[in-house]
XYZ file of C-alpha atoms in Angstrom:
588
model
C -16.765 33.334 -15.899
C -15.065 32.022 -12.381
C -11.992 29.219 -13.288
C -14.125 27.155 -11.462
C -16.777 27.183 -13.705
C -14.431 27.379 -16.786
C -13.626 24.693 -16.020
C -16.767 22.798 -15.297
C -17.379 23.642 -19.566
C -14.250 22.226 -20.729
C -15.640 19.227 -18.404
C -18.794 18.443 -20.543
C -16.707 19.464 -23.233
C -14.397 16.577 -22.978
C -14.741 12.501 -24.217
C -15.456 10.073 -21.549
C -11.731 8.870 -22.400
C -10.898 12.150 -21.941
C -12.607 12.721 -17.987
C -11.630 8.576 -17.404
C -7.565 9.334 -18.315
C -8.372 13.246 -15.961
C -9.843 10.759 -13.145
C -6.629 8.493 -13.645
C -3.621 11.033 -13.914
C -5.061 13.201 -11.828
C -6.401 10.901 -9.310
C -9.146 12.485 -8.422
C -12.090 10.048 -5.837
C -15.088 10.818 -8.240
C -17.154 8.031 -6.357
C -19.011 11.145 -3.795
C -18.974 13.745 -6.974
C -22.241 14.903 -7.595
C -22.209 16.707 -11.293
C -19.067 19.273 -13.497
C -19.024 22.109 -10.357
C -17.793 18.881 -7.812
C -15.548 17.774 -10.686
C -14.210 21.013 -11.247
C -14.291 22.231 -8.260
C -11.343 18.846 -6.596
C -10.018 19.840 -10.135
C -9.366 23.203 -8.757
C -7.606 22.476 -5.264
C -4.324 24.159 -4.766
C -3.500 20.614 -3.262
C -4.537 18.296 -6.226
C -2.883 21.284 -9.024
C 0.170 21.648 -7.026
C 0.295 17.581 -6.685
C -0.100 17.337 -10.533
C 1.933 20.657 -11.984
C 4.712 18.798 -9.628
C 4.408 15.495 -11.914
C 4.173 16.797 -15.596
C 7.427 16.153 -17.806
C 9.950 19.420 -18.214
C 7.934 19.842 -21.624
C 4.528 20.654 -20.589
C 6.964 22.366 -17.314
C 8.312 24.265 -20.916
C 4.466 24.555 -22.416
C 3.026 26.456 -18.461
C 5.914 28.765 -18.403
C 5.971 30.099 -22.264
C 1.606 30.287 -21.539
C 2.595 32.454 -18.915
C 5.161 34.503 -20.660
C 2.889 35.120 -23.667
C 4.419 33.024 -26.140
C 3.307 30.315 -28.644
C 3.531 27.109 -26.530
C 4.648 23.864 -28.364
C 1.000 21.583 -29.263
C 0.767 19.097 -28.463
C 2.936 19.783 -24.480
C -0.437 22.572 -24.443
C -2.734 19.592 -26.201
C -2.388 16.810 -22.969
C -2.195 20.197 -20.891
C -5.401 21.133 -21.788
C -6.102 17.074 -21.417
C -5.655 17.554 -17.427
C -7.234 20.709 -17.146
C -4.272 23.095 -16.615
C -4.475 25.215 -18.872
C -8.122 26.646 -21.031
C -7.926 27.411 -24.544
C -10.039 30.242 -26.089
C -11.857 30.342 -29.344
C -9.090 31.506 -30.951
C -6.762 29.270 -30.098
C -4.720 31.430 -27.728
C -4.258 29.607 -24.299
C -4.392 30.747 -20.653
C -3.294 29.362 -17.840
C -5.175 28.748 -15.339
C -5.352 30.908 -12.002
C -4.803 28.002 -9.639
C -2.354 26.837 -12.285
C 0.072 29.779 -11.861
C -0.014 29.890 -8.493
C 0.784 25.955 -7.863
C 3.540 26.888 -10.524
C 5.217 29.396 -9.678
C 4.960 28.555 -5.976
C 6.974 25.371 -6.969
C 10.989 25.663 -7.287
C 12.944 22.908 -9.498
C 14.095 20.141 -8.605
C 19.066 20.394 -8.823
C 19.827 18.029 -10.609
C 23.147 18.699 -10.822
C 23.688 18.070 -7.704
C 23.013 14.564 -7.781
C 24.467 13.855 -11.528
C 26.645 11.247 -10.171
C 25.647 9.864 -7.213
C 25.073 6.615 -8.708
C 28.715 5.979 -10.487
C 30.553 3.285 -9.507
C 26.732 1.553 -8.254
C 25.528 0.729 -10.986
C 23.496 -2.614 -10.153
C 23.098 -5.583 -12.710
C 20.168 -5.818 -15.188
C 19.565 -9.721 -13.830
C 19.765 -8.724 -10.786
C 17.427 -5.597 -10.623
C 14.802 -7.830 -12.906
C 15.927 -10.860 -10.653
C 15.160 -7.703 -7.369
C 11.379 -6.639 -9.361
C 10.529 -10.561 -10.806
C 9.719 -11.347 -6.152
C 8.310 -7.428 -5.697
C 5.532 -8.006 -8.547
C 4.803 -11.400 -6.881
C 4.176 -10.517 -3.658
C 2.054 -7.190 -4.911
C 0.397 -9.954 -7.372
C 0.023 -12.411 -3.676
C -1.401 -9.339 -1.412
C -3.481 -8.463 -4.204
C -4.982 -11.910 -4.041
C -5.015 -12.008 -0.337
C -6.878 -8.225 -0.035
C -9.840 -9.736 -2.152
C -10.528 -12.337 -0.034
C -10.355 -10.441 2.289
C -12.829 -7.517 1.469
C -15.475 -10.415 0.395
C -15.044 -12.733 3.101
C -15.704 -9.215 5.797
C -16.997 -5.899 6.021
C -14.470 -3.557 5.871
C -15.474 -0.357 6.497
C -15.260 3.376 4.564
C -13.237 6.266 7.185
C -12.403 8.864 6.328
C -13.251 9.931 2.514
C -12.749 6.792 0.378
C -9.832 5.129 3.045
C -9.264 2.513 5.519
C -9.126 1.746 9.153
C -5.470 0.950 10.550
C -6.919 -2.143 11.948
C -7.989 -3.669 8.045
C -4.820 -2.561 6.826
C -2.297 -3.799 9.804
C -4.904 -7.168 9.274
C -3.107 -6.937 6.211
C -0.442 -6.374 6.636
C 0.085 -9.134 9.096
C -0.935 -11.624 6.460
C 1.230 -10.426 3.635
C 4.365 -9.724 5.873
C 4.979 -7.076 5.026
C 4.326 -2.687 6.982
C 1.497 -1.281 6.675
C 2.635 1.827 4.190
C 2.699 -1.226 2.269
C -0.198 -2.728 3.193
C -2.397 1.153 2.674
C -0.514 1.620 -1.055
C -1.991 -2.235 -1.750
C -5.837 -0.860 -0.942
C -5.173 1.620 -3.262
C -4.402 0.339 -6.268
C -6.687 -2.634 -5.634
C -9.474 0.533 -6.254
C -7.736 1.650 -9.277
C -7.455 -1.302 -10.916
C -10.938 -2.386 -10.729
C -10.567 -4.870 -7.303
C -12.098 -3.463 -5.269
C -14.560 -0.902 -4.727
C -16.758 1.412 -2.620
C -20.622 1.068 -1.580
C -23.076 1.447 0.309
C -20.069 2.959 2.913
C -18.007 -0.223 3.649
C -15.303 -2.044 0.195
C -16.242 -4.700 -1.286
C -15.526 -6.713 -4.664
C -15.305 -4.219 -8.086
C -16.136 -5.546 -10.722
C -12.178 -6.898 -12.250
C -11.956 -8.637 -8.904
C -13.918 -12.484 -9.905
C -11.630 -12.712 -13.539
C -8.886 -11.413 -10.911
C -9.444 -14.389 -9.966
C -9.123 -16.267 -12.740
C -6.681 -14.631 -14.233
C -3.185 -16.826 -14.875
C -0.363 -14.292 -12.727
C 1.011 -12.831 -15.870
C -2.129 -11.600 -16.502
C -2.678 -10.235 -13.536
C 0.127 -8.144 -13.622
C -0.540 -6.707 -17.711
C -3.616 -5.406 -15.820
C -1.311 -4.255 -13.081
C 1.213 -2.748 -16.406
C -2.490 -1.235 -18.035
C -3.481 0.540 -14.972
C -0.228 1.695 -14.038
C -0.271 3.002 -18.303
C -2.848 5.210 -16.905
C -1.846 6.344 -14.044
C 1.365 8.121 -15.982
C -1.236 9.158 -18.992
C 0.181 7.929 -22.190
C 2.066 11.876 -22.929
C 4.108 11.921 -19.936
C 4.810 8.138 -21.093
C 6.314 8.556 -24.757
C 7.724 11.189 -23.263
C 9.843 9.364 -20.823
C 10.476 6.962 -23.761
C 11.930 9.208 -25.891
C 14.156 10.838 -23.180
C 15.028 7.340 -22.252
C 16.570 5.929 -25.907
C 18.168 8.957 -27.318
C 19.866 9.246 -23.324
C 21.790 6.759 -24.726
C 23.228 5.009 -21.916
C 24.515 0.977 -21.471
C 23.360 -1.031 -18.680
C 20.941 -0.278 -16.852
C 18.628 2.249 -17.446
C 18.707 5.096 -13.798
C 14.705 5.784 -13.048
C 15.644 8.594 -10.633
C 18.030 10.144 -12.591
C 15.236 10.117 -16.203
C 12.857 11.209 -13.261
C 15.305 13.466 -12.100
C 15.700 15.254 -15.290
C 12.546 14.725 -17.226
C 10.224 15.995 -13.628
C 12.045 19.065 -12.523
C 9.662 19.686 -9.907
C 9.167 16.254 -9.043
C 10.564 16.892 -6.038
C 8.304 20.020 -5.344
C 5.395 19.094 -3.765
C 5.050 17.011 -0.839
C 2.152 14.841 -2.492
C 3.697 14.345 -5.981
C 1.425 13.012 -8.903
C 4.894 11.165 -10.399
C 5.844 10.085 -6.776
C 3.156 7.476 -5.784
C 3.256 6.759 -9.736
C 7.081 5.925 -9.598
C 5.681 4.243 -5.855
C 3.095 1.896 -8.266
C 5.905 1.513 -10.205
C 8.207 -0.217 -7.362
C 5.170 -2.442 -6.638
C 4.012 -3.252 -10.113
C 7.855 -4.944 -10.999
C 8.484 -1.542 -13.166
C 11.536 -1.357 -10.795
C 13.541 -1.534 -8.265
C 15.468 0.899 -6.218
C 14.848 3.573 -8.684
C 16.697 0.818 -11.121
C 14.767 -0.051 -14.760
C 13.829 -3.410 -14.890
C 13.722 -4.676 -18.591
C 10.515 -4.666 -19.002
C 9.095 -1.258 -17.887
C 10.808 -0.161 -21.669
C 8.121 -2.011 -22.946
C 5.391 -1.273 -20.933
C 6.454 2.996 -21.356
C 5.714 2.073 -25.390
C 2.674 0.663 -24.759
C 3.495 -2.838 -24.976
C 1.535 -4.644 -22.235
C 0.718 -7.869 -23.826
C 4.941 -7.724 -24.283
C 6.151 -6.634 -20.660
C 4.070 -8.848 -19.042
C 5.846 -12.373 -20.989
C 8.882 -10.884 -20.647
C 8.456 -10.171 -16.997
C 6.781 -13.309 -16.161
C 10.754 -15.869 -17.000
C 11.642 -13.292 -13.603
C 7.357 -15.022 -11.309
C 8.443 -17.831 -8.934
C 7.902 -20.971 -9.967
C 4.183 -22.753 -8.338
C 5.030 -25.811 -6.697
C 1.557 -28.218 -6.183
C 2.130 -29.465 -2.751
C 1.054 -29.208 -0.030
C 1.398 -30.332 4.255
C -1.666 -30.925 6.016
C -1.422 -31.022 9.229
C -3.702 -31.908 13.037
C -3.723 -28.927 14.143
C -5.985 -27.658 11.033
C -3.168 -25.885 9.819
C -2.268 -26.112 5.680
C 1.400 -24.812 4.793
C 2.648 -24.910 1.066
C 6.130 -24.348 1.029
C 6.362 -22.527 -2.376
C 4.068 -20.446 -4.304
C 0.460 -21.983 -5.523
C -0.575 -22.091 -8.928
C -3.212 -19.850 -9.708
C -6.249 -23.131 -9.796
C -4.448 -23.977 -6.657
C -4.616 -21.076 -5.454
C -8.150 -19.726 -5.002
C -9.767 -23.229 -4.520
C -7.769 -23.456 -1.082
C -8.637 -19.318 -0.017
C -12.343 -20.816 -1.135
C -11.903 -22.855 2.819
C -8.685 -22.298 5.064
C -7.852 -18.391 6.378
C -4.594 -17.687 5.320
C -2.256 -17.065 8.494
C 0.355 -15.662 6.537
C 1.298 -15.393 2.824
C 4.819 -14.967 1.201
C 7.187 -17.744 -1.427
C 6.406 -20.254 1.879
C 2.812 -19.690 3.398
C 0.982 -20.462 6.239
C -3.179 -21.533 6.377
C -5.814 -22.444 8.800
C -8.947 -23.867 8.235
C -12.122 -23.578 10.483
C -15.367 -23.471 10.015
C -16.156 -20.437 9.353
C -14.263 -21.442 6.361
C -15.331 -24.682 5.558
C -18.700 -22.868 5.508
C -17.073 -19.639 3.266
C -16.418 -22.807 0.392
C -19.342 -24.308 0.809
C -21.529 -20.653 0.199
C -18.968 -20.535 -2.426
C -19.953 -23.900 -4.534
C -18.272 -26.307 -3.320
C -18.584 -29.171 -1.836
C -17.450 -30.891 1.007
C -16.341 -34.437 -1.045
C -14.481 -31.126 -3.688
C -12.690 -29.572 -0.514
C -11.923 -33.946 0.637
C -10.637 -34.350 -2.741
C -8.094 -30.776 -3.227
C -6.800 -32.335 0.017
C -5.594 -35.958 -1.273
C -4.837 -34.660 -4.092
C -1.880 -32.006 -2.747
C -1.094 -33.571 0.504
C -0.743 -36.901 -1.434
C -1.943 -38.656 2.823
C -4.505 -39.573 4.611
C -6.490 -36.709 6.110
C -5.820 -36.132 9.812
C -8.652 -37.077 11.868
C -9.616 -33.152 13.102
C -9.485 -32.224 10.145
C -11.752 -34.756 8.506
C -13.554 -34.522 11.260
C -14.052 -30.771 11.461
C -14.907 -31.347 7.051
C -17.706 -33.387 8.146
C -19.010 -31.790 10.830
C -19.160 -27.936 9.168
C -20.597 -30.577 6.313
C -23.793 -31.329 8.093
C -23.542 -28.316 10.305
C -24.258 -25.432 6.987
C -27.476 -23.628 6.734
C -28.299 -24.410 9.704
C -28.700 -20.639 10.311
C -29.985 -18.427 7.627
C -30.171 -14.117 8.075
C -32.969 -13.255 5.182
C -33.924 -9.723 4.978
C -37.440 -8.322 6.904
C -40.094 -5.868 6.519
C -40.339 -2.480 7.524
C -38.436 -1.534 10.987
C -37.228 -5.790 11.252
C -34.504 -5.698 8.203
C -33.430 -8.993 8.659
C -34.055 -12.146 9.897
C -32.229 -14.425 12.023
C -33.559 -18.407 11.899
C -32.723 -22.179 12.898
C -34.466 -24.953 13.794
C -31.687 -25.185 16.714
C -33.350 -22.611 19.411
C -30.321 -22.814 21.758
C -27.860 -21.492 19.353
C -30.303 -18.927 18.986
C -30.490 -18.456 22.288
C -26.461 -17.800 22.345
C -26.608 -15.260 19.486
C -29.598 -12.487 21.691
C -27.255 -13.483 25.086
C -23.926 -12.927 22.340
C -21.548 -9.450 23.865
C -20.247 -9.271 20.971
C -23.453 -8.691 19.380
C -24.848 -6.168 21.299
C -24.482 -3.154 19.279
C -27.119 -5.617 16.509
C -29.533 -4.876 19.577
C -31.232 -8.255 18.677
C -34.507 -8.750 19.958
C -36.600 -12.610 19.403
C -40.323 -12.378 17.245
C -43.187 -14.614 17.661
C -42.277 -17.458 15.728
C -38.902 -17.847 17.783
C -36.291 -15.963 15.258
C -34.061 -13.130 15.456
C -34.818 -9.751 14.062
C -32.378 -6.716 13.259
C -32.702 -3.429 12.292
C -29.220 -3.594 10.269
C -28.884 -5.084 6.833
C -28.138 -9.242 6.374
C -25.561 -7.655 5.042
C -23.920 -7.046 7.299
C -25.772 -8.680 10.454
C -24.198 -12.097 8.260
C -20.536 -9.765 8.194
C -21.688 -8.655 12.121
C -22.437 -13.087 13.298
C -19.211 -14.186 11.859
C -17.304 -12.681 13.546
C -18.536 -13.954 16.688
C -17.860 -17.361 15.757
C -21.833 -18.102 13.931
C -21.968 -19.714 11.090
C -24.264 -18.329 8.995
C -25.298 -17.953 5.610
C -27.702 -15.514 3.850
C -30.476 -15.944 1.299
C -32.932 -14.189 -1.262
C -36.618 -14.472 -1.207
C -36.539 -17.300 -2.554
C -34.597 -19.704 -0.097
C -31.678 -19.539 -2.065
C -27.439 -19.085 -0.245
C -26.421 -15.499 -2.167
C -22.455 -16.339 -2.337
C -19.963 -14.274 -0.653
C -18.484 -14.286 -4.114
C -20.452 -12.201 -5.950
C -20.091 -8.599 -6.101
C -22.265 -6.556 -4.262
C -23.275 -4.699 -6.930
C -25.573 -7.310 -8.588
C -27.648 -8.264 -5.468
C -31.146 -6.635 -5.423
C -32.002 -3.282 -2.625
C -27.466 -2.481 -3.017
C -25.863 0.481 -4.529
C -23.142 -0.349 -7.350
C -19.848 0.036 -7.065
C -17.810 2.747 -7.730
C -16.059 2.646 -10.209
C -14.597 5.337 -12.936
C -16.384 4.277 -15.579
C -19.959 4.074 -13.742
C -19.091 8.514 -11.980
C -19.201 9.106 -15.267
C -21.131 8.041 -15.917
C -23.680 9.812 -13.570
C -21.997 13.037 -13.923
C -22.765 13.264 -17.961
C -26.934 11.502 -16.715
C -26.961 14.677 -13.857
C -25.424 16.907 -17.209
C -28.882 16.071 -18.933
C -31.256 16.276 -15.627
C -30.025 19.604 -15.444
C -30.588 20.576 -18.486
C -33.865 19.331 -18.739
C -36.577 18.125 -15.401
C -33.574 20.004 -12.531
C -35.225 19.504 -9.347
C -34.981 21.696 -6.808
C -32.222 20.997 -5.050
C -29.993 21.487 -8.835
C -31.855 24.842 -8.755
C -30.885 26.368 -5.828
C -27.143 24.694 -5.872
C -26.797 26.048 -9.764
C -28.054 30.029 -8.519
C -25.638 29.289 -5.191
C -22.686 28.322 -7.804
C -23.626 31.526 -9.374
C -23.909 34.127 -6.565
C -20.391 32.410 -5.003
C -18.086 32.966 -9.181
C -20.384 36.660 -9.654
C -21.871 34.728 -12.899
C -24.498 35.644 -14.803
C -27.365 33.315 -15.190
C -29.609 32.563 -17.759
C -33.663 31.631 -15.551
C -36.727 30.317 -17.079
C -39.924 31.050 -15.427
C -43.279 30.415 -15.740
C -45.738 32.610 -14.896
C -49.207 32.433 -13.219
C -50.477 32.308 -16.561
C -48.242 29.181 -17.547
C -46.671 30.806 -19.598
C -42.791 30.601 -19.186
C -40.737 33.669 -19.636
C -36.393 33.372 -19.875
C -34.564 36.225 -17.143
C -30.579 37.171 -17.974
C -30.089 38.427 -14.237
C -27.168 38.917 -12.272
C -27.550 36.933 -8.675
C -27.769 38.924 -5.487
C -28.656 36.831 -2.952
C -30.991 34.075 -2.336
C -32.854 33.218 1.256
C -36.101 31.916 1.897
C -36.657 30.226 -1.400
C -36.900 34.050 -3.160
C -33.869 34.953 -4.850
C -33.023 38.985 -5.541
C -31.160 39.338 -9.041
C -30.333 42.399 -11.072
C -32.113 42.727 -14.324
C -29.204 45.076 -16.871
C -31.492 44.589 -20.216
C -34.458 46.431 -18.635
C -32.817 48.485 -15.946
C -34.065 46.429 -12.313
C -33.848 44.492 -10.056
C -36.278 41.804 -9.642
C -37.151 39.001 -7.177
C -38.358 35.250 -7.916
C -39.775 32.657 -6.543
C -37.846 29.703 -6.740
C -41.207 27.173 -6.944
C -41.351 29.572 -10.202
C -37.452 28.412 -11.746
C -37.351 26.641 -13.862
C -33.900 25.479 -14.883
C -31.430 27.125 -14.646
C -28.001 27.889 -16.944
C -24.771 29.526 -15.797
C -23.758 32.532 -18.297
C-alpha cells in the first residue's frame, strides 16, 4: 500500500480531536480539502513534513531515529508521532516511518548547541522587564486583532492565492496599528487560527469567535490566544518543554531561545519550521520577549491558561475613559479605552491610528455603520457627551443629525435571475450619480424599468462597492429589514459557511460516508485515478444488465473515455468496465 493510502487510512481511524490536533499542529489549510485523500496529500508534501520534523522536540526526534534503525522507540514519543501522521503502526504493534518522513529526517542537519551555549551570558534581563515588555506586546496584538475584526466587518477583503491576503489590505492594517507589514500578516494568520476570521465565497469574513471577541475583556481575549497557541504547539511538546525548563534549575529569567536549541535539535533545519511559527506567535501574545520567557509562560505550558491570563493582565496598560472630540470630526483617545467604550466607539468611528494613544475619525459612512449595527442617533450623542464631558462641536453635531436623517434612503437587496442585486432610492439624482460613478464602472450597473438600478453581482459585493465609493448604502432582506454588517455571513442567506477546522472535519466525515453509500461519478473517477496513481488494488461493485450487483477485486491499468481497464488476477483475465455500471469503489 502506498504512503498516501496508509496516511488516509490512519486519518479515517483518527478521532475528531486527533484530526483537529494534526490539522492545527501541522498548520494545514483544511478549507479546500475534499476528502481524506486530500488531507493525506497535504500532510505528505515534502515542505509540510520538513517543517513538522524540524519542529519536533528531542524525545520525538530520538524516537524517529530509533524507528529508522529498526529499534523500539519510547512509547509516549511514538504515540505523539503517530498522531502527527509521521509514522505508522502495524497490527502487530511495529512502528515504521513514512517514506516522506524518513527522507526529511535524513536531509535535515541539527543546530549546533555548543556554539551558542554562552551567547546570553551577562545579557540576562530582569524578569519584571520581560513581563512589562511582554504585556505591551500582548496589548498591541489584542488591539490589532480587534482592528482586524472591524476591518473585515466593514470591508470586502478578498482571498488572494491560497488563504492569503492582498498587499493593499496588509498595508492598511499595518498603517492603522503603526506596525510593519510582516506584523500585519502574522495578525491575519493568528486571527485565522483563533477563528476570528474565516474564508467563504472567496473573501475573508467574520469567524465564529468574532462577536464573542468583541464582548470579551482583555484578560479573556488573552486567554483565548493562549489556548490557541497551546493547541498549535501541542500538549506533548508543551509538556516536554516544561519538563526541560524545570529540570534545568535555571535561576531567574528563562531563555526560550536556549531551551529551544536544547530541546528542538532541528529547529533551524528548515526554512519554514513549524516551531518557528509557534515561537513567533509566542512573541506576539506575550509568552516571551526577545527570546526570554514571561513569568506566566510556565503556567501556560502546564495548561493553567486561566491563571496565566490573570497574571498577564497586571501588565496590560490601564484603560482610561477619556475622549477628546474635535471640530475636524476627529476623536483622540489619550490612553487605552475600556472594552465597552472601544467597541461602542468603533461602531460609529473609523480608526486612523491605534496604540497607547489612538486617533479615530467620524464620517457619514461611519455613522451609517453605527446605525446599521443597531445604535440610535441619541446613543451616539450620549456616548460622546459622556466621554468628552463637553458640548459637541457644531460640525460633529451636524454630521450625526444629517447622517441619521439620510440613513436607509439607499438600499441594496437581492434581485432575481441575472439581476442578482437591486439598488433602490427615492432620490433619483442619487441613483443617477451611482450610474455615472467611475469607481463603480466595473460593476456594470444598469437602469431598471421601475427606476431602480440592477447589477449582476451579489448584494454583499455591491454593498461594499458602494461604500468604498462613498455612498452610504444599507443591505435589506426580503422583508425589508436592515442586515447588520456585524452579522457573521455564515448565518445569512445563500452564503457558504465559514471555514473552520471543526466544520472542515465534519465535511470530510460526510464525504467519507457518501463515498461508502452514494458516491457520484466524480467520486468514482477520483477513487479510480488514485488507485492507478498509487498502483493499488481496488474492490468495485458493478451492476449488470439484469440489475444484479457483482463485486470484483481488480488491479486498475487505465481509465479513459468513461471506461476502466483492470486486471482480475483471481480470474486471470483483463476486464473493461463502463463507469456507468460501477456503483462503488474501495481502495485496498
